Short mmCIF file of C-alpha atoms in Angstrom, two decimals:
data_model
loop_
_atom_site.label_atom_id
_atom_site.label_comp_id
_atom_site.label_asym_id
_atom_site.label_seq_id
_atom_site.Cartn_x
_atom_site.Cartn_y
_atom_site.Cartn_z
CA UNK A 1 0.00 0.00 0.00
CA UNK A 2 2.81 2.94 0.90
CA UNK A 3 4.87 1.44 -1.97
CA UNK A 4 1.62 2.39 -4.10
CA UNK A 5 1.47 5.52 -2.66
CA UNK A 6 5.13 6.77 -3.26
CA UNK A 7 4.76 5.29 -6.92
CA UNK A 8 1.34 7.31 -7.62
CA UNK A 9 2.82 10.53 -5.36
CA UNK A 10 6.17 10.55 -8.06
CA UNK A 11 3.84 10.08 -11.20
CA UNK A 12 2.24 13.00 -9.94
CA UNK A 13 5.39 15.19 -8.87
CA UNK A 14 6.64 14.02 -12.35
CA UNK A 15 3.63 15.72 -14.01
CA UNK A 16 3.79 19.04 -12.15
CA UNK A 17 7.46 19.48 -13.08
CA UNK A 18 6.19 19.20 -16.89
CA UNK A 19 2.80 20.77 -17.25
CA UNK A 20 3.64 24.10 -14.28
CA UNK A 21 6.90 24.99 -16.64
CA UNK A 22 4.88 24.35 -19.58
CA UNK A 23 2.15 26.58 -18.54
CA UNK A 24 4.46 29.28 -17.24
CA UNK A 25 6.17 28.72 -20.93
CA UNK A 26 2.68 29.33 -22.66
CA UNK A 27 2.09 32.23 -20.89
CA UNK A 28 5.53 33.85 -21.60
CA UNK A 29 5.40 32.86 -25.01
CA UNK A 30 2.40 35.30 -25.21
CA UNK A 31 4.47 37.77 -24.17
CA UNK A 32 7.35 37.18 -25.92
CA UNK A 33 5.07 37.42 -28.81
CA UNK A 34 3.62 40.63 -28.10
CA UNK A 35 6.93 42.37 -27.32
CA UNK A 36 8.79 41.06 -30.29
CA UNK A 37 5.95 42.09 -32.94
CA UNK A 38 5.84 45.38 -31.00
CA UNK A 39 9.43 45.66 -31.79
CA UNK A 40 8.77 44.93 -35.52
CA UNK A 41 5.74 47.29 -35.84
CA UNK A 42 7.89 50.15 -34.02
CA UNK A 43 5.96 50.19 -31.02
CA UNK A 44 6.27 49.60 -27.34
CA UNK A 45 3.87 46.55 -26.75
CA UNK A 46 2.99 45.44 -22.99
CA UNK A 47 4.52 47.64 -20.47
CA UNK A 48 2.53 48.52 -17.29
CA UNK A 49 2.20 45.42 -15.73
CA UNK A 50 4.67 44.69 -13.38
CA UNK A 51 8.63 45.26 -14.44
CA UNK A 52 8.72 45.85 -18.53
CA UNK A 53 5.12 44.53 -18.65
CA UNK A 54 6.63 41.03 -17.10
CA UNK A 55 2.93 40.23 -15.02
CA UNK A 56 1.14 41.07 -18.06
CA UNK A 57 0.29 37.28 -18.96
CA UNK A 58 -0.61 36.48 -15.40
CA UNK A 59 -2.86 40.04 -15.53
CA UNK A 60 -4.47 38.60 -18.76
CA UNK A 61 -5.02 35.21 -17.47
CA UNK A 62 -6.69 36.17 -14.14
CA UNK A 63 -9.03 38.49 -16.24
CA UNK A 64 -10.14 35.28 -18.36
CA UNK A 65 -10.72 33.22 -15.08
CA UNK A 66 -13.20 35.45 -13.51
CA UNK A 67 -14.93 36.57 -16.94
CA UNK A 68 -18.19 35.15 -16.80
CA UNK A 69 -18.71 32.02 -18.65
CA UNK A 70 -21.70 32.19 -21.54
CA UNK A 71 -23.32 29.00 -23.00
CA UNK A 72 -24.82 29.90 -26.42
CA UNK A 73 -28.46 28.69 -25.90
CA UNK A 74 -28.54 26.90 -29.18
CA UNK A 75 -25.00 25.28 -28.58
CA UNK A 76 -24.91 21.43 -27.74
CA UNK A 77 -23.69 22.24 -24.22
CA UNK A 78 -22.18 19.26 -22.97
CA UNK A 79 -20.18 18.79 -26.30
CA UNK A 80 -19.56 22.88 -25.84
CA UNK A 81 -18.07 22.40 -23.00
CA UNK A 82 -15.68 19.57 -23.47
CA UNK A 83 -14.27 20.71 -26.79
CA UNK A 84 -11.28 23.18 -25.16
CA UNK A 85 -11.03 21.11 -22.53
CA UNK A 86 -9.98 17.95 -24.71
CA UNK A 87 -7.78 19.76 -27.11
CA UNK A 88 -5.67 21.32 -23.62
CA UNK A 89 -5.40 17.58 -22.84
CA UNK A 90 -4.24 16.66 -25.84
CA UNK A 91 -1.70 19.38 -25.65
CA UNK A 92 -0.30 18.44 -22.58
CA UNK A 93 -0.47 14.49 -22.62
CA UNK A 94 1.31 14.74 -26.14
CA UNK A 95 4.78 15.95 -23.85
CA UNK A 96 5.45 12.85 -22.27
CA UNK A 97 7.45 11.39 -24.26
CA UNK A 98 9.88 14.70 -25.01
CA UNK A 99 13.68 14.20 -24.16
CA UNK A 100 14.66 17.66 -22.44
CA UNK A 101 18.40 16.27 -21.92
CA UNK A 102 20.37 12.88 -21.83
CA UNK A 103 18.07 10.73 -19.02
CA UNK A 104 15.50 14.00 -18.32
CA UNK A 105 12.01 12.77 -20.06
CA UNK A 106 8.77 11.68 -18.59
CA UNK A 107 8.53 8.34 -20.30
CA UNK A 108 11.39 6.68 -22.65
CA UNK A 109 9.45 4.86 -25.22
CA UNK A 110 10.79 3.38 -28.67
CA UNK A 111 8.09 4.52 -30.40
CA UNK A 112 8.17 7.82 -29.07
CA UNK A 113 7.41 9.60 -32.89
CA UNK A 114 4.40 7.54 -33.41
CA UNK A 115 3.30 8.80 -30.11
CA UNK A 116 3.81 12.10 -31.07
CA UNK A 117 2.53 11.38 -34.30
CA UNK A 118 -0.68 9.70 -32.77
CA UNK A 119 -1.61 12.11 -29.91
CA UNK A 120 -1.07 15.44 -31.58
CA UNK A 121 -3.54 14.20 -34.92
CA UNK A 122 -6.17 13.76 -32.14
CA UNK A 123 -6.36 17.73 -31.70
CA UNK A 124 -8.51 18.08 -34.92
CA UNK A 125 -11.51 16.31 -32.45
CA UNK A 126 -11.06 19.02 -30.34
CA UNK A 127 -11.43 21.56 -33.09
CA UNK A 128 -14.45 19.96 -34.95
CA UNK A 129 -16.29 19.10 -31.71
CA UNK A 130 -16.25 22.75 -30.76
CA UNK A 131 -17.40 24.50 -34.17
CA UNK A 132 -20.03 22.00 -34.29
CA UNK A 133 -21.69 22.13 -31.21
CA UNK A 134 -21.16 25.96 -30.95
CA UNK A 135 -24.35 25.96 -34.10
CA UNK A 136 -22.60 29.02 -35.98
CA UNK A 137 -22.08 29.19 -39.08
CA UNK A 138 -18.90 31.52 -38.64
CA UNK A 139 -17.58 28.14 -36.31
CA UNK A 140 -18.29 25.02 -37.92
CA UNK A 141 -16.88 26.85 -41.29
CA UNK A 142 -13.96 27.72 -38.97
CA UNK A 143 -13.64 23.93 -37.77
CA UNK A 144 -13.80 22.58 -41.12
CA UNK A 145 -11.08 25.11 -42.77
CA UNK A 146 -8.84 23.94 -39.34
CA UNK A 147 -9.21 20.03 -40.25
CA UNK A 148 -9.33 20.04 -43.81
CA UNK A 149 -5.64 22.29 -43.27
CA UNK A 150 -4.25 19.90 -40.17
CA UNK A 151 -4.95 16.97 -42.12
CA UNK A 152 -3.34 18.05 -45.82
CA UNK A 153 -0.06 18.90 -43.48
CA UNK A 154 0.07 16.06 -41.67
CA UNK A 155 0.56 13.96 -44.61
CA UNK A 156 3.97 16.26 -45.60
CA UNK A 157 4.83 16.11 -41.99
CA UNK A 158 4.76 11.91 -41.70
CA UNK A 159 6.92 12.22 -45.25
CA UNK A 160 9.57 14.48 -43.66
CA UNK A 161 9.75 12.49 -40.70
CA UNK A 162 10.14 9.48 -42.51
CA UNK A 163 13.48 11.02 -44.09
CA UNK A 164 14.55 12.01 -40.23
CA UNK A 165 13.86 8.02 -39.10
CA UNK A 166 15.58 6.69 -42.44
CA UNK A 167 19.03 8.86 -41.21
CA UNK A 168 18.61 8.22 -37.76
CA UNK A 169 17.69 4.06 -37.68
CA UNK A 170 15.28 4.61 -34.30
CA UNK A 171 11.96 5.68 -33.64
CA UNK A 172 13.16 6.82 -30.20
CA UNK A 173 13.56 10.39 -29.77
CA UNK A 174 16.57 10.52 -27.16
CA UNK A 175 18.35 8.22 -30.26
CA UNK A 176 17.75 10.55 -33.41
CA UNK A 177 19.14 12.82 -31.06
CA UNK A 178 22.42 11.21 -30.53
CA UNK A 179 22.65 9.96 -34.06
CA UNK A 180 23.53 13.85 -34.90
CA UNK A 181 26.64 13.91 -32.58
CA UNK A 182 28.84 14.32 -35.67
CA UNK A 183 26.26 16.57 -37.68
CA UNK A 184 22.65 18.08 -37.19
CA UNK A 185 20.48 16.48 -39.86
CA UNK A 186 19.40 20.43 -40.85
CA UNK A 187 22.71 20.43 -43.05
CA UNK A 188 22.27 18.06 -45.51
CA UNK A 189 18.78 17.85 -45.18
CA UNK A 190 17.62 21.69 -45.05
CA UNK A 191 14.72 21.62 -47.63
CA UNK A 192 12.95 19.09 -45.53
CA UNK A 193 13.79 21.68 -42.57
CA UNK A 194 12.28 24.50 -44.69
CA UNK A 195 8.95 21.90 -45.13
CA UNK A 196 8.98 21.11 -41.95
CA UNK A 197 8.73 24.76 -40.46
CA UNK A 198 6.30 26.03 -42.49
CA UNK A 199 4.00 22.81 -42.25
CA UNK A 200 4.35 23.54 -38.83
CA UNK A 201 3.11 26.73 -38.93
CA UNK A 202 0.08 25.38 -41.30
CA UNK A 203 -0.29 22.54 -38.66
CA UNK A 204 -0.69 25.37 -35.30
CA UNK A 205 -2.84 27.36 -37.50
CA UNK A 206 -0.54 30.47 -37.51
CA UNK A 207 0.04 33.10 -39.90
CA UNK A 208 0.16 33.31 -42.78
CA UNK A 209 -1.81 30.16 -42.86
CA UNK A 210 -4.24 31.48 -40.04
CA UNK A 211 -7.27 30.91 -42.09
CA UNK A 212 -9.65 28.99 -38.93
CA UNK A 213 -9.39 32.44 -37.37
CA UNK A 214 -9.60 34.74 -40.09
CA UNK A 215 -11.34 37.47 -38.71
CA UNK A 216 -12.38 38.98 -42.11
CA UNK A 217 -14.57 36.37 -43.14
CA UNK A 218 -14.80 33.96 -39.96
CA UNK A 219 -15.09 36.47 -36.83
CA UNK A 220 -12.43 34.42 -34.76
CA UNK A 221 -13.16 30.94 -36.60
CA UNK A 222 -14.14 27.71 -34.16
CA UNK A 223 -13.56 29.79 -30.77
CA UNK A 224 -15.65 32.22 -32.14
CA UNK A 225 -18.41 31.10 -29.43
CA UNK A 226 -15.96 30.65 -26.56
CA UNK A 227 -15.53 33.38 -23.92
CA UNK A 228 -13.89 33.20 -20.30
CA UNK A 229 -12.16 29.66 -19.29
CA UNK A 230 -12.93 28.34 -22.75
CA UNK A 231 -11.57 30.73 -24.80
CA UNK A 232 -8.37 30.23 -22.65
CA UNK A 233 -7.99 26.26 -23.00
CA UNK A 234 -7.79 26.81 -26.90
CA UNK A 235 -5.64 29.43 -26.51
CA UNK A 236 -3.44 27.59 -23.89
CA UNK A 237 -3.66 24.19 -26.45
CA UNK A 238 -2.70 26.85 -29.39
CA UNK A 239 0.27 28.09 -28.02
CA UNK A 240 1.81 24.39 -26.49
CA UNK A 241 1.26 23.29 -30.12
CA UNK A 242 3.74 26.04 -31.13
CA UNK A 243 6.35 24.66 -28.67
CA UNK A 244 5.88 21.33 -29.25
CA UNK A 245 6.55 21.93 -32.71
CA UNK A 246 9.60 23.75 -32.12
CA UNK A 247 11.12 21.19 -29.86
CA UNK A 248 10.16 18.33 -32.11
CA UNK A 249 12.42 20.61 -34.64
CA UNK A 250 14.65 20.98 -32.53
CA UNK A 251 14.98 17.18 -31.90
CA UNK A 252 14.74 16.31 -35.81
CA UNK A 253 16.50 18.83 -37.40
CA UNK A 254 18.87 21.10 -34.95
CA UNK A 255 20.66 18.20 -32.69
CA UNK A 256 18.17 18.05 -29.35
CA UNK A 257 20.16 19.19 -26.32
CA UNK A 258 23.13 18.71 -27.76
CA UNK A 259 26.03 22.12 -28.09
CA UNK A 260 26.79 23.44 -31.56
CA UNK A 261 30.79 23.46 -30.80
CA UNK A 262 32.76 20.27 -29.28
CA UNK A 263 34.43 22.07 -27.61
CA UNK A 264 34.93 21.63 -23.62
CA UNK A 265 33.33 25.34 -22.57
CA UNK A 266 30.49 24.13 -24.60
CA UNK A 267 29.72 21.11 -23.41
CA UNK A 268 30.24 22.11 -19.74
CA UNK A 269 27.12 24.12 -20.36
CA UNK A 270 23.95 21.66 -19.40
CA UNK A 271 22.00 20.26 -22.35
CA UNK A 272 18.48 21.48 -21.40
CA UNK A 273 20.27 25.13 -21.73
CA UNK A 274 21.35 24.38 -25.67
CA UNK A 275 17.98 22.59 -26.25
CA UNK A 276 15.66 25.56 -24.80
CA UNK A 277 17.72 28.27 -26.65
CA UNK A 278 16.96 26.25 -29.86
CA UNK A 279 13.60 25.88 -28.78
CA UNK A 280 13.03 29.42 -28.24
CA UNK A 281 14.80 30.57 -31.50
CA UNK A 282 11.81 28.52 -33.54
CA UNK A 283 9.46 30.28 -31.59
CA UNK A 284 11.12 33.56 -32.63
CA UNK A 285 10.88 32.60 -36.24
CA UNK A 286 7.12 31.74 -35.52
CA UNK A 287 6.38 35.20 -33.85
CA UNK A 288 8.70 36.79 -37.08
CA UNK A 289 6.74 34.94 -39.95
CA UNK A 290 3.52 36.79 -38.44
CA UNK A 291 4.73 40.05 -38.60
CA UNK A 292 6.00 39.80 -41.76
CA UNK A 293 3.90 37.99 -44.22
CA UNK A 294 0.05 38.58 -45.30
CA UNK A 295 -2.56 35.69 -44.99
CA UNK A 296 -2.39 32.83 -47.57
CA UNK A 297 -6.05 32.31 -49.80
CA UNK A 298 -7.18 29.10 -48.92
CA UNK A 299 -6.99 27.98 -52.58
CA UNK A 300 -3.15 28.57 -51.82
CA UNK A 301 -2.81 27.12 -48.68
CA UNK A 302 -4.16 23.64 -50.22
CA UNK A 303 -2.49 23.90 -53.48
CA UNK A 304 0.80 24.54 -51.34
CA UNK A 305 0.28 21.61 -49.25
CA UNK A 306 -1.03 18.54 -51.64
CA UNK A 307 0.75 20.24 -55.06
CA UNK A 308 4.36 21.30 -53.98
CA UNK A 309 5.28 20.03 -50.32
CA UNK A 310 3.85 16.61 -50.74
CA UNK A 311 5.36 15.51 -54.05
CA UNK A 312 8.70 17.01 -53.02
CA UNK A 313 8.61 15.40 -49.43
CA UNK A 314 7.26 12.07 -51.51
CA UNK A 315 10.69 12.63 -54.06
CA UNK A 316 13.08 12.94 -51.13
CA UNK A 317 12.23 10.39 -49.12
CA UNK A 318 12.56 8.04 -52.20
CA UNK A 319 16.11 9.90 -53.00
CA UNK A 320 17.58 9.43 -49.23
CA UNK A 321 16.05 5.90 -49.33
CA UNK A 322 18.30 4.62 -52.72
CA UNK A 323 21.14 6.91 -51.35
CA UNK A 324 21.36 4.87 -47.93
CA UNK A 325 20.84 1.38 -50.07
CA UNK A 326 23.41 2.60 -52.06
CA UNK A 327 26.12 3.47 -49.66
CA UNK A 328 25.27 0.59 -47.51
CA UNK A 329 25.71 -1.70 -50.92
CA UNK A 330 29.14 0.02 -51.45
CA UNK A 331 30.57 -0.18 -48.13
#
């Protein structure tokens, strides 16, 4: 019975020391976002909360919390109601299998990219549940541009990954990590880095391929409907998407925790250090993409995803495939 107990009181301690950083990240990611697109737009941005507007997110996060929560009375409520709550889940469960350093991840599995892979295509239920039961027009169109666009990425995504697994020889994440000891797999394979990024982007739903939320046409897309503590699990869900899918470039593409130089001041400096600065340099390129590009037509956005990045992801995977066959024939 206490041997129970100590096993179900360090699953738990486990899970606080992943989701309260994560959360704190989310919320500083918001303001990283605001400050740096302030920056852009020549502007100050949040300032008047706390030191250089630092309490700003926690200001705009108590304000959702006690905002009063309104059930459209044609909504399906129950459905309504767990929509954001299963796609902040899915957010968050999806992280358990991310290596922050040598030996520092929730749970080492072998097949930790098809868990990745598995958990993070559930997020379109989320999204469909919610613009359907919110009976708008504005959300279910919203819902059904976010699917239709998750789904014609994902397909690119799986392709690119595929070339990552091919190089690596491991499904586990902590080993495609230390298969790029002697080089980051973003040298010689930067177009599928390129792919990857902005898939990502169509994948989060961020600009320039915003078009769920495109508040010309759509109001604010599926969370159109969604005020208070509902409003704030998509947005929560939204914004751990981003940094999942900069660590899981990091991991692929730019050598996990692992420092740029082999050199001994470099690697004196702990891994979770190298792998957070990566991290947050993808984010950076997330926040600088929406400042400086214009929405995509959604004509474009398809013809980009099924017409160019899937044939080319299709070509190289077939290329590194007869390249490694070859290579392994001649030696």
């Amino acid at each position: 019975m206490i041997s129970s107990l100590i096993i179900l009181l360090n699953i738990i301690l486990k899970s606080l020391a992943l989701i309260v950083p994560l959360l704190i990240g989310v919320a500083y990611l918001t303001l990283l976002e605001r400050k740096v697109m302030a920056s852009m737009h020549q502007r100050r941005g949040p300032n008047v909360v706390g030191l250089f507007g630092m309490l700003q997110p926690f200001a705009d996060g108590l304000k959702l919390f006690v905002k009063e929560t309104i059930l459209p009375s044609s909504a399906n409520t129950l459905i309504f109601i767990l929509a954001p709550i299963i796609t902040f889940l899915i957010s968050l469960v999806v992280w358990a299998v991310v290596p922050f350093d040598e030996n520092i991840v929730f749970v080492d599995i072998n097949v930790g990219v098809l868990y990745i892979l598995a958990i993070s295509s559930l997020g379109v239920y989320g999204i469909i549940t919610s613009g359907w039961s919110s009976n708008s027009k504005w959300s279910f169109l919203g819902a059904l541009r976010s699917a239709a666009q998750m789904i014609s990425y994902e397909v690119s995504i799986g392709l690119i990954i595929l070339c990552v697994l091919l190089c690596s020889g491991s499904l586990n994440l902590s080993d495609i990590v230390d298969s790029q000891r002697k080089v980051w797999y973003i040298f010689p394979l930067f177009p599928l880095f390129v792919m990857f990024f902005i898939s990502g982007l169509a994948e989060t739903n961020r600009a320039p391929f915003d078009l769920p939320e495109a508040e010309a046409e759509l109001v604010s897309g599926y969370s159109t409907e969604y005020s208070a503590m509902g409003f704030a699990l998509f947005f929560l869900g939204e914004y751990a998407n981003m940094i999942l899918m900069s660590t899981t470039v990091t991991i692929y593409f730019l050598g996990g925790w692992l420092s740029p130089v082999d050199l001994v001041p470099f690697n004196m400096i702990p891994g979770f250090f190298w792998f957070g600065l990566k991290t947050t340099s993808i984010l950076f390129l997330f926040v600088w993409v929406r400042a400086a590009y214009p929405r995509y037509r959604y004509d474009q956005l398809m013809r980009l995803g099924w017409k160019i990045f899937l044939p080319f992801s299709l070509g190289w995977l077939f290329f590194i495939s007869g390249l490694l066959l070859g290579l392994d024939w001649l030696l």
